[in-house]
Amino acid sequence: MNNSDSIVALTSRLLRIIHKHSRIEETPIRTGRSAGLTAKELHSLSAIGQQEGLNIKSIGDLLGVSKSAASQMVGKLEGKGLARKEKAPANDKDVLTYLTEAGWEAFEAHREFHERHLRALVEQLEEFPDTQLAVAAAILAVVESVMDSRIRELFGD
Amino acid sequence: MNNSDSIVALTSRLLRIIHKHSRIEETPIRTGRSAGLTAKELHSLSAIGQQEGLNIKSIGDLLGVSKSAASQMVGKLEGKGLARKEKAPANDKDVLTYLTEAGWEAFEAHREFHERHLRALVEQLEEFPDTQLAVAAAILAVVESVMDSRIRELFGD
DNA sequence: ACCTTTTTGTTTAGCTCCTTTACCAAAAGC
DNA sequence: GCTTTTGGTAAAGGAGCTAAACAAAAAGGT
């Protein structure tokens, strides 16, 4: 009569996936032989590497933290020899962020870690026919839209 | 020829959902008129409420933190009048944790917040036929299994 | 029964990451 | 030209965690 069992199965599965992802992502044993980087450091490093030449403020926006937090974080990465700050050529105010050689090494190691993880997943997903994958994506799109409205509700419109 | 587009759509959708969930979950404006509780406090409170009478160590295990952190957290909740500690009747060592009346109020408010969130989602999902929901759940099951093996890889076997 | 080891809880010190506040300098807007 | 906005930094402090040190109770071996 109803599909509530399927819905419960789906949502609880999704919740477990979310929690397990946090657990994987937050584990400090992190990637790469290059150094003992915390998850946050690595995350910041990725933000810098993904789009070099952003100023401190933009890095903060990208990471969802204050400009102060971004400044501290970039300073820390600079202290570890992984990032580099440079005055913007166009003006005397902005400070642009880049990765050093060592920074790129860590970036690559991290990217590969994720890539490897993703590849295992992709291999499994290839077993499913395209139509089924599309259905799943459509359903997840609905999930995302519900979350979007919740976020809008929480952080002003 | 290949379904790699569908796979990319699916995985990136999933990643966005995970990140948005974190954002919702971690926002400190949290639920209930009862008090200004942080996400961690609420999370700990839920752990106590979900299975009253656990000792400090078990609460820590449930939350994935050290017994020290659990002790501090329960102490904090006790200080706010939300939790209560009691010596175990069976021995003189364990300290069992319970919620107070105020604690239950906060617990309920939080549960309702989640419930409301979930209800909005369920309403949307009811539009899909059962078979499609089952397909999505099966695909997510694969995702979870890949994560499980990653977790096993990270934290001993 | 006695001694050792394990288990449980607390406290303390210190770490990471964050925010808020204050402040300075550069840029942008009238 | 003066005011406001924007970008960066620094200081102070809070939340939450861990590790280490400690004490007391329980469990175990002999």
mmCIF file of C-alpha atoms (C1' of nucleotides) in Angstrom:
data_model
loop_
_atom_site.group_PDB
_atom_site.id
_atom_site.type_symbol
_atom_site.label_atom_id
_atom_site.label_comp_id
_atom_site.label_asym_id
_atom_site.label_seq_id
_atom_site.Cartn_x
_atom_site.Cartn_y
_atom_site.Cartn_z
ATOM 1 C CA MET A 1 0.000 0.000 0.000
ATOM 2 C CA ASN A 2 2.750 2.472 0.865
ATOM 3 C CA ASN A 3 6.437 2.711 0.207
ATOM 4 C CA SER A 4 7.351 3.862 3.697
ATOM 5 C CA ASP A 5 9.649 0.909 4.244
ATOM 6 C CA SER A 6 11.674 1.849 1.204
ATOM 7 C CA ILE A 7 11.828 5.411 2.389
ATOM 8 C CA VAL A 8 13.059 4.434 5.807
ATOM 9 C CA ALA A 9 15.648 2.144 4.261
ATOM 10 C CA LEU A 10 16.813 4.931 2.007
ATOM 11 C CA THR A 11 17.032 7.679 4.603
ATOM 12 C CA SER A 12 18.708 5.589 7.244
ATOM 13 C CA ARG A 13 21.190 4.377 4.683
ATOM 14 C CA LEU A 14 21.911 7.940 3.760
ATOM 15 C CA LEU A 15 22.421 8.951 7.370
ATOM 16 C CA ARG A 16 24.859 6.136 7.936
ATOM 17 C CA ILE A 17 26.788 7.141 4.836
ATOM 18 C CA ILE A 18 26.994 10.710 6.055
ATOM 19 C CA HIS A 19 28.307 9.680 9.435
ATOM 20 C CA LYS A 20 30.822 7.292 8.003
ATOM 21 C CA HIS A 21 32.057 9.947 5.650
ATOM 22 C CA SER A 22 32.671 12.288 8.570
ATOM 23 C CA ARG A 23 34.551 9.576 10.322
ATOM 24 C CA ILE A 24 36.776 8.965 7.322
ATOM 25 C CA GLU A 25 37.260 12.622 6.560
ATOM 26 C CA GLU A 26 38.007 13.703 10.097
ATOM 27 C CA THR A 27 40.516 11.053 10.957
ATOM 28 C CA PRO A 28 43.808 12.818 11.643
ATOM 29 C CA ILE A 29 46.013 9.926 10.529
ATOM 30 C CA ARG A 30 45.803 11.701 7.241
ATOM 31 C CA THR A 31 47.209 11.110 3.844
ATOM 32 C CA GLY A 32 50.673 11.353 2.405
ATOM 33 C CA ARG A 33 54.063 10.598 3.849
ATOM 34 C CA SER A 34 54.917 14.267 3.557
ATOM 35 C CA ALA A 35 53.825 15.373 7.007
ATOM 36 C CA GLY A 36 51.468 15.089 9.915
ATOM 37 C CA LEU A 37 48.766 17.370 8.668
ATOM 38 C CA THR A 38 45.430 17.702 10.418
ATOM 39 C CA ALA A 39 42.229 17.315 8.446
ATOM 40 C CA LYS A 40 41.615 21.042 8.604
ATOM 41 C CA GLU A 41 45.080 21.891 7.397
ATOM 42 C CA LEU A 42 44.672 19.518 4.507
ATOM 43 C CA HIS A 43 41.283 20.930 3.722
ATOM 44 C CA SER A 44 42.677 24.458 3.666
ATOM 45 C CA LEU A 45 45.602 23.358 1.589
ATOM 46 C CA SER A 46 43.210 21.850 -0.924
ATOM 47 C CA ALA A 47 41.255 25.069 -1.098
ATOM 48 C CA ILE A 48 44.408 26.992 -1.923
ATOM 49 C CA GLY A 49 45.567 24.456 -4.448
ATOM 50 C CA GLN A 50 42.259 24.110 -6.219
ATOM 51 C CA GLN A 51 42.332 27.710 -7.264
ATOM 52 C CA GLU A 52 45.655 29.379 -6.673
ATOM 53 C CA GLY A 53 45.864 33.129 -6.399
ATOM 54 C CA LEU A 54 42.796 33.658 -4.237
ATOM 55 C CA ASN A 55 43.075 36.201 -1.489
ATOM 56 C CA ILE A 56 42.753 35.352 2.186
ATOM 57 C CA LYS A 57 39.145 36.444 2.420
ATOM 58 C CA SER A 58 38.101 34.214 -0.483
ATOM 59 C CA ILE A 59 39.836 31.255 1.076
ATOM 60 C CA GLY A 60 37.822 31.901 4.185
ATOM 61 C CA ASP A 61 34.601 32.082 2.206
ATOM 62 C CA LEU A 62 35.492 28.871 0.437
ATOM 63 C CA LEU A 63 36.077 27.130 3.740
ATOM 64 C CA GLY A 64 33.116 28.752 5.416
ATOM 65 C CA VAL A 65 35.158 30.464 8.131
ATOM 66 C CA SER A 66 36.004 34.063 9.038
ATOM 67 C CA LYS A 67 38.775 35.963 7.310
ATOM 68 C CA SER A 68 40.612 35.855 10.608
ATOM 69 C CA ALA A 69 40.495 32.083 10.734
ATOM 70 C CA ALA A 70 41.652 31.959 7.123
ATOM 71 C CA SER A 71 44.534 34.282 7.880
ATOM 72 C CA GLN A 72 45.633 32.112 10.777
ATOM 73 C CA MET A 73 45.320 28.932 8.771
ATOM 74 C CA VAL A 74 47.268 30.229 5.788
ATOM 75 C CA GLY A 75 49.903 31.550 8.166
ATOM 76 C CA LYS A 76 50.184 28.125 9.713
ATOM 77 C CA LEU A 77 50.574 26.437 6.344
ATOM 78 C CA GLU A 78 53.148 29.055 5.403
ATOM 79 C CA GLY A 79 55.021 28.286 8.611
ATOM 80 C CA LYS A 80 55.085 24.630 7.608
ATOM 81 C CA GLY A 81 56.470 25.538 4.223
ATOM 82 C CA LEU A 82 53.401 24.363 2.341
ATOM 83 C CA ALA A 83 51.848 27.662 1.297
ATOM 84 C CA ARG A 84 53.131 31.004 0.149
ATOM 85 C CA LYS A 85 51.647 34.495 0.392
ATOM 86 C CA GLU A 86 52.158 37.137 -2.227
ATOM 87 C CA LYS A 87 51.011 40.722 -2.553
ATOM 88 C CA ALA A 88 48.530 41.189 -5.353
ATOM 89 C CA PRO A 89 50.082 42.876 -8.366
ATOM 90 C CA ALA A 90 46.911 44.860 -9.056
ATOM 91 C CA ASN A 91 46.663 46.510 -5.663
ATOM 92 C CA ASP A 92 48.423 46.960 -2.353
ATOM 93 C CA LYS A 93 45.791 45.371 -0.214
ATOM 94 C CA ASP A 94 45.034 41.801 -1.167
ATOM 95 C CA VAL A 95 47.276 38.927 -0.190
ATOM 96 C CA LEU A 96 47.174 36.087 -2.671
ATOM 97 C CA THR A 97 47.801 32.499 -1.687
ATOM 98 C CA TYR A 98 49.792 29.826 -3.503
ATOM 99 C CA LEU A 99 51.175 26.409 -2.741
ATOM 100 C CA THR A 100 54.879 25.729 -2.498
ATOM 101 C CA GLU A 101 56.522 22.674 -4.017
ATOM 102 C CA ALA A 102 56.045 20.799 -0.777
ATOM 103 C CA GLY A 103 52.476 22.040 -0.706
ATOM 104 C CA TRP A 104 51.803 20.584 -4.130
ATOM 105 C CA GLU A 105 53.249 17.281 -3.039
ATOM 106 C CA ALA A 106 50.830 17.106 -0.135
ATOM 107 C CA PHE A 107 48.032 18.257 -2.387
ATOM 108 C CA GLU A 108 48.734 15.499 -4.863
ATOM 109 C CA ALA A 109 49.029 12.865 -2.185
ATOM 110 C CA HIS A 110 45.697 13.923 -0.820
ATOM 111 C CA ARG A 111 44.081 14.030 -4.236
ATOM 112 C CA GLU A 112 45.340 10.549 -4.956
ATOM 113 C CA PHE A 113 43.976 9.308 -1.682
ATOM 114 C CA HIS A 114 40.568 10.592 -2.669
ATOM 115 C CA GLU A 115 40.950 9.358 -6.206
ATOM 116 C CA ARG A 116 41.723 5.885 -5.043
ATOM 117 C CA HIS A 117 38.732 5.957 -2.760
ATOM 118 C CA LEU A 118 36.537 7.214 -5.568
ATOM 119 C CA ARG A 119 37.829 4.697 -8.067
ATOM 120 C CA ALA A 120 36.801 1.817 -5.849
ATOM 121 C CA LEU A 121 33.356 3.313 -5.698
ATOM 122 C CA VAL A 122 33.103 3.928 -9.413
ATOM 123 C CA GLU A 123 34.073 0.350 -10.165
ATOM 124 C CA GLN A 124 31.185 -0.876 -8.084
ATOM 125 C CA LEU A 125 28.741 1.590 -9.536
ATOM 126 C CA GLU A 126 29.577 0.573 -13.079
ATOM 127 C CA GLU A 127 27.715 -2.635 -12.407
ATOM 128 C CA PHE A 128 24.452 -0.737 -12.415
ATOM 129 C CA PRO A 129 22.623 0.188 -15.614
ATOM 130 C CA ASP A 130 22.557 3.825 -16.531
ATOM 131 C CA THR A 131 18.833 4.177 -15.937
ATOM 132 C CA GLN A 132 19.143 3.014 -12.363
ATOM 133 C CA LEU A 133 21.970 5.415 -11.654
ATOM 134 C CA ALA A 134 19.896 8.233 -13.088
ATOM 135 C CA VAL A 135 16.987 7.304 -10.856
ATOM 136 C CA ALA A 136 19.224 7.355 -7.811
ATOM 137 C CA ALA A 137 20.630 10.733 -8.819
ATOM 138 C CA ALA A 138 17.135 12.128 -9.266
ATOM 139 C CA ILE A 139 16.136 10.957 -5.830
ATOM 140 C CA LEU A 140 19.250 12.441 -4.303
ATOM 141 C CA ALA A 141 18.468 15.686 -6.084
ATOM 142 C CA VAL A 142 15.233 15.796 -4.141
ATOM 143 C CA VAL A 143 17.123 15.140 -0.927
ATOM 144 C CA GLU A 144 19.452 18.002 -1.726
ATOM 145 C CA SER A 145 16.614 20.371 -2.490
ATOM 146 C CA VAL A 146 15.028 19.646 0.884
ATOM 147 C CA MET A 147 18.346 20.394 2.539
ATOM 148 C CA ASP A 148 18.661 23.587 0.561
ATOM 149 C CA SER A 149 15.379 24.846 1.860
ATOM 150 C CA ARG A 150 16.422 23.926 5.371
ATOM 151 C CA ILE A 151 19.640 25.864 4.936
ATOM 152 C CA ARG A 152 17.722 28.837 3.599
ATOM 153 C CA GLU A 153 15.514 28.613 6.657
ATOM 154 C CA LEU A 154 18.512 28.614 8.968
ATOM 155 C CA PHE A 155 20.651 31.286 7.354
ATOM 156 C CA GLY A 156 18.286 34.010 6.205
ATOM 157 C CA ASP A 157 16.884 34.011 2.711
ATOM 158 C CA MET B 1 28.373 3.859 -24.346
ATOM 159 C CA ASN B 2 29.303 4.379 -20.720
ATOM 160 C CA ASN B 3 27.447 5.514 -17.708
ATOM 161 C CA SER B 4 30.281 7.599 -16.344
ATOM 162 C CA ASP B 5 28.218 10.767 -16.578
ATOM 163 C CA SER B 6 25.567 9.253 -14.379
ATOM 164 C CA ILE B 7 28.202 8.138 -11.944
ATOM 165 C CA VAL B 8 29.743 11.575 -11.751
ATOM 166 C CA ALA B 9 26.321 13.116 -11.268
ATOM 167 C CA LEU B 10 25.549 10.663 -8.526
ATOM 168 C CA THR B 11 28.773 10.963 -6.602
ATOM 169 C CA SER B 12 28.984 14.723 -6.775
ATOM 170 C CA ARG B 13 25.392 14.961 -5.671
ATOM 171 C CA LEU B 14 26.197 12.721 -2.766
ATOM 172 C CA LEU B 15 29.188 14.816 -1.787
ATOM 173 C CA ARG B 16 27.148 17.981 -1.817
ATOM 174 C CA ILE B 17 24.513 16.343 0.360
ATOM 175 C CA ILE B 18 27.147 15.293 2.839
ATOM 176 C CA HIS B 19 28.593 18.772 3.054
ATOM 177 C CA LYS B 20 25.233 20.416 3.398
ATOM 178 C CA HIS B 21 24.296 18.008 6.115
ATOM 179 C CA SER B 22 27.413 18.965 8.048
ATOM 180 C CA ARG B 23 26.536 22.571 7.633
ATOM 181 C CA ILE B 24 23.028 22.030 8.966
ATOM 182 C CA GLU B 25 24.123 19.753 11.740
ATOM 183 C CA GLU B 26 26.985 21.893 12.936
ATOM 184 C CA THR B 27 25.206 25.190 13.026
ATOM 185 C CA PRO B 28 25.180 26.325 16.649
ATOM 186 C CA ILE B 29 21.879 28.227 16.432
ATOM 187 C CA ARG B 30 20.453 24.935 17.485
ATOM 188 C CA THR B 31 17.019 23.681 18.228
ATOM 189 C CA GLY B 32 14.581 24.248 21.047
ATOM 190 C CA ARG B 33 13.742 27.321 23.033
ATOM 191 C CA SER B 34 15.116 25.570 26.109
ATOM 192 C CA ALA B 35 18.687 26.831 25.878
ATOM 193 C CA GLY B 36 21.686 27.787 23.787
ATOM 194 C CA LEU B 37 23.164 24.352 23.352
ATOM 195 C CA THR B 38 26.034 23.684 21.005
ATOM 196 C CA ALA B 39 25.811 20.881 18.481
ATOM 197 C CA LYS B 40 28.190 18.746 20.521
ATOM 198 C CA GLU B 41 26.253 19.253 23.705
ATOM 199 C CA LEU B 42 23.058 18.293 21.944
ATOM 200 C CA HIS B 43 24.714 15.286 20.417
ATOM 201 C CA SER B 44 25.944 14.128 23.812
ATOM 202 C CA LEU B 45 22.568 14.770 25.344
ATOM 203 C CA SER B 46 20.978 12.604 22.664
ATOM 204 C CA ALA B 47 23.410 9.812 23.384
ATOM 205 C CA ILE B 48 22.474 9.856 27.045
ATOM 206 C CA GLY B 49 18.765 10.036 26.314
ATOM 207 C CA GLN B 50 18.762 7.318 23.726
ATOM 208 C CA GLN B 51 19.916 4.759 26.226
ATOM 209 C CA GLU B 52 19.770 5.994 29.779
ATOM 210 C CA GLY B 53 21.860 4.343 32.432
ATOM 211 C CA LEU B 54 25.073 3.982 30.446
ATOM 212 C CA ASN B 55 28.289 4.708 32.242
ATOM 213 C CA ILE B 56 30.658 7.500 31.264
ATOM 214 C CA LYS B 57 32.973 5.249 29.316
ATOM 215 C CA SER B 58 30.128 3.874 27.181
ATOM 216 C CA ILE B 59 28.914 7.378 26.414
ATOM 217 C CA GLY B 60 32.401 8.164 25.209
ATOM 218 C CA ASP B 61 32.454 5.050 23.043
ATOM 219 C CA LEU B 62 29.070 5.939 21.637
ATOM 220 C CA LEU B 63 30.286 9.414 20.738
ATOM 221 C CA GLY B 64 33.652 8.202 19.550
ATOM 222 C CA VAL B 65 35.644 10.224 22.099
ATOM 223 C CA SER B 66 37.843 9.426 25.078
ATOM 224 C CA LYS B 67 36.436 8.731 28.497
ATOM 225 C CA SER B 68 38.003 11.991 29.558
ATOM 226 C CA ALA B 69 36.054 13.960 26.968
ATOM 227 C CA ALA B 70 32.896 12.126 27.941
ATOM 228 C CA SER B 71 33.443 12.914 31.589
ATOM 229 C CA GLN B 72 33.896 16.601 30.783
ATOM 230 C CA MET B 73 30.868 16.699 28.552
ATOM 231 C CA VAL B 74 28.555 14.968 30.997
ATOM 232 C CA GLY B 75 29.829 17.266 33.727
ATOM 233 C CA LYS B 76 28.983 20.245 31.568
ATOM 234 C CA LEU B 77 25.478 18.982 30.889
ATOM 235 C CA GLU B 78 25.065 18.291 34.581
ATOM 236 C CA GLY B 79 26.153 21.844 35.306
ATOM 237 C CA LYS B 80 23.447 23.081 32.981
ATOM 238 C CA GLY B 81 20.884 20.975 34.742
ATOM 239 C CA LEU B 82 20.251 18.723 31.770
ATOM 240 C CA ALA B 83 21.915 15.505 32.874
ATOM 241 C CA ARG B 84 22.304 13.631 36.116
ATOM 242 C CA LYS B 85 24.981 11.228 37.338
ATOM 243 C CA GLU B 86 24.271 8.320 39.623
ATOM 244 C CA LYS B 87 26.428 5.633 41.171
ATOM 245 C CA ALA B 88 25.735 2.217 39.767
ATOM 246 C CA PRO B 89 23.760 0.078 42.196
ATOM 247 C CA ALA B 90 25.717 -3.040 41.230
ATOM 248 C CA ASN B 91 29.163 -1.667 42.012
ATOM 249 C CA ASP B 92 31.035 1.278 43.453
ATOM 250 C CA LYS B 93 32.909 2.210 40.326
ATOM 251 C CA ASP B 94 30.655 3.015 37.426
ATOM 252 C CA VAL B 95 28.851 6.321 37.133
ATOM 253 C CA LEU B 96 25.587 6.034 35.238
ATOM 254 C CA THR B 97 24.107 8.893 33.247
ATOM 255 C CA TYR B 98 20.493 10.027 32.992
ATOM 256 C CA LEU B 99 18.616 13.037 31.711
ATOM 257 C CA THR B 100 16.792 15.420 34.008
ATOM 258 C CA GLU B 101 13.333 16.809 33.236
ATOM 259 C CA ALA B 102 14.933 19.778 31.488
ATOM 260 C CA GLY B 103 17.182 17.367 29.666
ATOM 261 C CA TRP B 104 14.221 15.446 28.336
ATOM 262 C CA GLU B 105 12.650 18.673 27.172
ATOM 263 C CA ALA B 106 15.718 19.532 25.146
ATOM 264 C CA PHE B 107 15.917 15.969 23.879
ATOM 265 C CA GLU B 108 12.334 16.095 22.670
ATOM 266 C CA ALA B 109 12.764 19.493 21.069
ATOM 267 C CA HIS B 110 15.761 18.189 19.213
ATOM 268 C CA ARG B 111 13.987 15.026 18.161
ATOM 269 C CA GLU B 112 11.093 17.065 16.858
ATOM 270 C CA PHE B 113 13.421 19.301 14.922
ATOM 271 C CA HIS B 114 14.837 16.255 13.194
ATOM 272 C CA GLU B 115 11.412 14.763 12.760
ATOM 273 C CA ARG B 116 10.144 17.868 11.034
ATOM 274 C CA HIS B 117 13.156 17.891 8.772
ATOM 275 C CA LEU B 118 12.630 14.260 7.953
ATOM 276 C CA ARG B 119 8.915 14.648 7.334
ATOM 277 C CA ALA B 120 9.515 17.236 4.652
ATOM 278 C CA LEU B 121 11.863 14.792 2.987
ATOM 279 C CA VAL B 122 9.504 11.853 3.248
ATOM 280 C CA GLU B 123 6.713 13.857 1.649
ATOM 281 C CA GLN B 124 8.879 14.477 -1.360
ATOM 282 C CA LEU B 125 10.084 10.913 -1.570
ATOM 283 C CA GLU B 126 6.562 9.534 -1.533
ATOM 284 C CA GLU B 127 6.221 10.839 -5.070
ATOM 285 C CA PHE B 128 8.557 8.136 -6.265
ATOM 286 C CA PRO B 129 7.431 4.584 -6.971
ATOM 287 C CA ASP B 130 8.603 1.945 -4.603
ATOM 288 C CA THR B 131 10.810 0.251 -7.165
ATOM 289 C CA GLN B 132 12.784 3.417 -7.783
ATOM 290 C CA LEU B 133 13.329 3.974 -4.093
ATOM 291 C CA ALA B 134 14.550 0.413 -3.773
ATOM 292 C CA VAL B 135 17.014 0.945 -6.601
ATOM 293 C CA ALA B 136 18.372 4.050 -4.923
ATOM 294 C CA ALA B 137 18.722 2.221 -1.628
ATOM 295 C CA ALA B 138 20.582 -0.614 -3.318
ATOM 296 C CA ILE B 139 23.005 1.814 -4.897
ATOM 297 C CA LEU B 140 23.561 3.569 -1.597
ATOM 298 C CA ALA B 141 24.185 0.196 -0.013
ATOM 299 C CA VAL B 142 27.095 -0.207 -2.396
ATOM 300 C CA VAL B 143 28.363 3.222 -1.467
ATOM 301 C CA GLU B 144 28.208 2.298 2.183
ATOM 302 C CA SER B 145 30.037 -0.951 1.647
ATOM 303 C CA VAL B 146 32.891 0.859 -0.084
ATOM 304 C CA MET B 147 33.083 3.238 2.866
ATOM 305 C CA ASP B 148 33.069 0.331 5.265
ATOM 306 C CA SER B 149 36.089 -1.185 3.637
ATOM 307 C CA ARG B 150 37.814 2.179 3.728
ATOM 308 C CA ILE B 151 37.077 2.464 7.436
ATOM 309 C CA ARG B 152 38.369 -1.041 8.008
ATOM 310 C CA GLU B 153 41.511 -0.031 6.143
ATOM 311 C CA LEU B 154 41.986 3.026 8.335
ATOM 312 C CA PHE B 155 41.184 1.582 11.741
ATOM 313 C CA GLY B 156 42.704 -1.856 11.849
ATOM 314 C CA ASP B 157 40.813 -4.889 10.692
ATOM 315 C "C1'" DA C 1 44.103 -14.491 50.990
ATOM 316 C "C1'" DC C 2 47.488 -11.607 48.561
ATOM 317 C "C1'" DC C 3 49.353 -9.158 45.037
ATOM 318 C "C1'" DT C 4 49.048 -7.552 40.346
ATOM 319 C "C1'" DT C 5 46.548 -5.924 36.480
ATOM 320 C "C1'" DT C 6 42.618 -3.933 34.447
ATOM 321 C "C1'" DT C 7 38.820 -0.883 34.422
ATOM 322 C "C1'" DT C 8 36.540 3.440 35.470
ATOM 323 C "C1'" DG C 9 36.320 8.239 36.461
ATOM 324 C "C1'" DT C 10 38.310 12.814 37.344
ATOM 325 C "C1'" DT C 11 41.595 16.524 36.872
ATOM 326 C "C1'" DT C 12 45.075 19.089 34.677
ATOM 327 C "C1'" DA C 13 47.743 20.870 31.005
ATOM 328 C "C1'" DG C 14 47.970 21.780 26.480
ATOM 329 C "C1'" DC C 15 46.551 21.540 21.608
ATOM 330 C "C1'" DT C 16 43.674 22.931 17.455
ATOM 331 C "C1'" DC C 17 40.475 25.652 15.416
ATOM 332 C "C1'" DC C 18 37.299 28.876 15.782
ATOM 333 C "C1'" DT C 19 35.088 33.728 16.895
ATOM 334 C "C1'" DT C 20 34.991 38.514 18.314
ATOM 335 C "C1'" DT C 21 37.166 42.682 18.911
ATOM 336 C "C1'" DA C 22 40.394 46.037 17.787
ATOM 337 C "C1'" DC C 23 43.237 48.072 14.788
ATOM 338 C "C1'" DC C 24 45.727 49.514 10.499
ATOM 339 C "C1'" DA C 25 46.114 50.404 5.661
ATOM 340 C "C1'" DA C 26 44.329 50.557 1.079
ATOM 341 C "C1'" DA C 27 40.455 51.263 -1.991
ATOM 342 C "C1'" DA C 28 36.063 53.012 -3.343
ATOM 343 C "C1'" DG C 29 32.239 56.300 -3.156
ATOM 344 C "C1'" DC C 30 30.255 60.213 -2.911
ATOM 345 C "C1'" DG D 1 38.974 65.365 0.182
ATOM 346 C "C1'" DC D 2 36.664 62.995 3.477
ATOM 347 C "C1'" DT D 3 34.047 58.983 4.728
ATOM 348 C "C1'" DT D 4 32.920 54.239 4.275
ATOM 349 C "C1'" DT D 5 34.032 49.761 2.898
ATOM 350 C "C1'" DT D 6 37.193 46.069 2.275
ATOM 351 C "C1'" DG D 7 41.260 43.123 3.359
ATOM 352 C "C1'" DG D 8 44.583 41.595 6.558
ATOM 353 C "C1'" DT D 9 46.505 40.782 11.061
ATOM 354 C "C1'" DA D 10 46.807 40.212 16.018
ATOM 355 C "C1'" DA D 11 45.171 39.411 20.690
ATOM 356 C "C1'" DA D 12 42.065 37.291 23.806
ATOM 357 C "C1'" DG D 13 39.275 33.778 24.823
ATOM 358 C "C1'" DG D 14 35.974 29.745 24.178
ATOM 359 C "C1'" DA D 15 34.768 24.907 22.795
ATOM 360 C "C1'" DG D 16 36.152 20.458 22.495
ATOM 361 C "C1'" DC D 17 39.501 17.263 22.224
ATOM 362 C "C1'" DT D 18 43.707 14.311 23.867
ATOM 363 C "C1'" DA D 19 47.267 12.541 26.921
ATOM 364 C "C1'" DA D 20 49.037 11.983 31.311
ATOM 365 C "C1'" DA D 21 48.713 11.482 36.140
ATOM 366 C "C1'" DC D 22 46.078 10.038 39.737
ATOM 367 C "C1'" DA D 23 42.860 7.413 42.781
ATOM 368 C "C1'" DA D 24 39.831 3.824 43.770
ATOM 369 C "C1'" DA D 25 37.364 -0.336 42.722
ATOM 370 C "C1'" DA D 26 37.140 -4.755 40.486
ATOM 371 C "C1'" DA D 27 39.063 -8.861 38.517
ATOM 372 C "C1'" DG D 28 42.402 -12.483 38.175
ATOM 373 C "C1'" DG D 29 46.058 -15.528 38.975
ATOM 374 C "C1'" DT D 30 48.639 -18.137 41.975
#
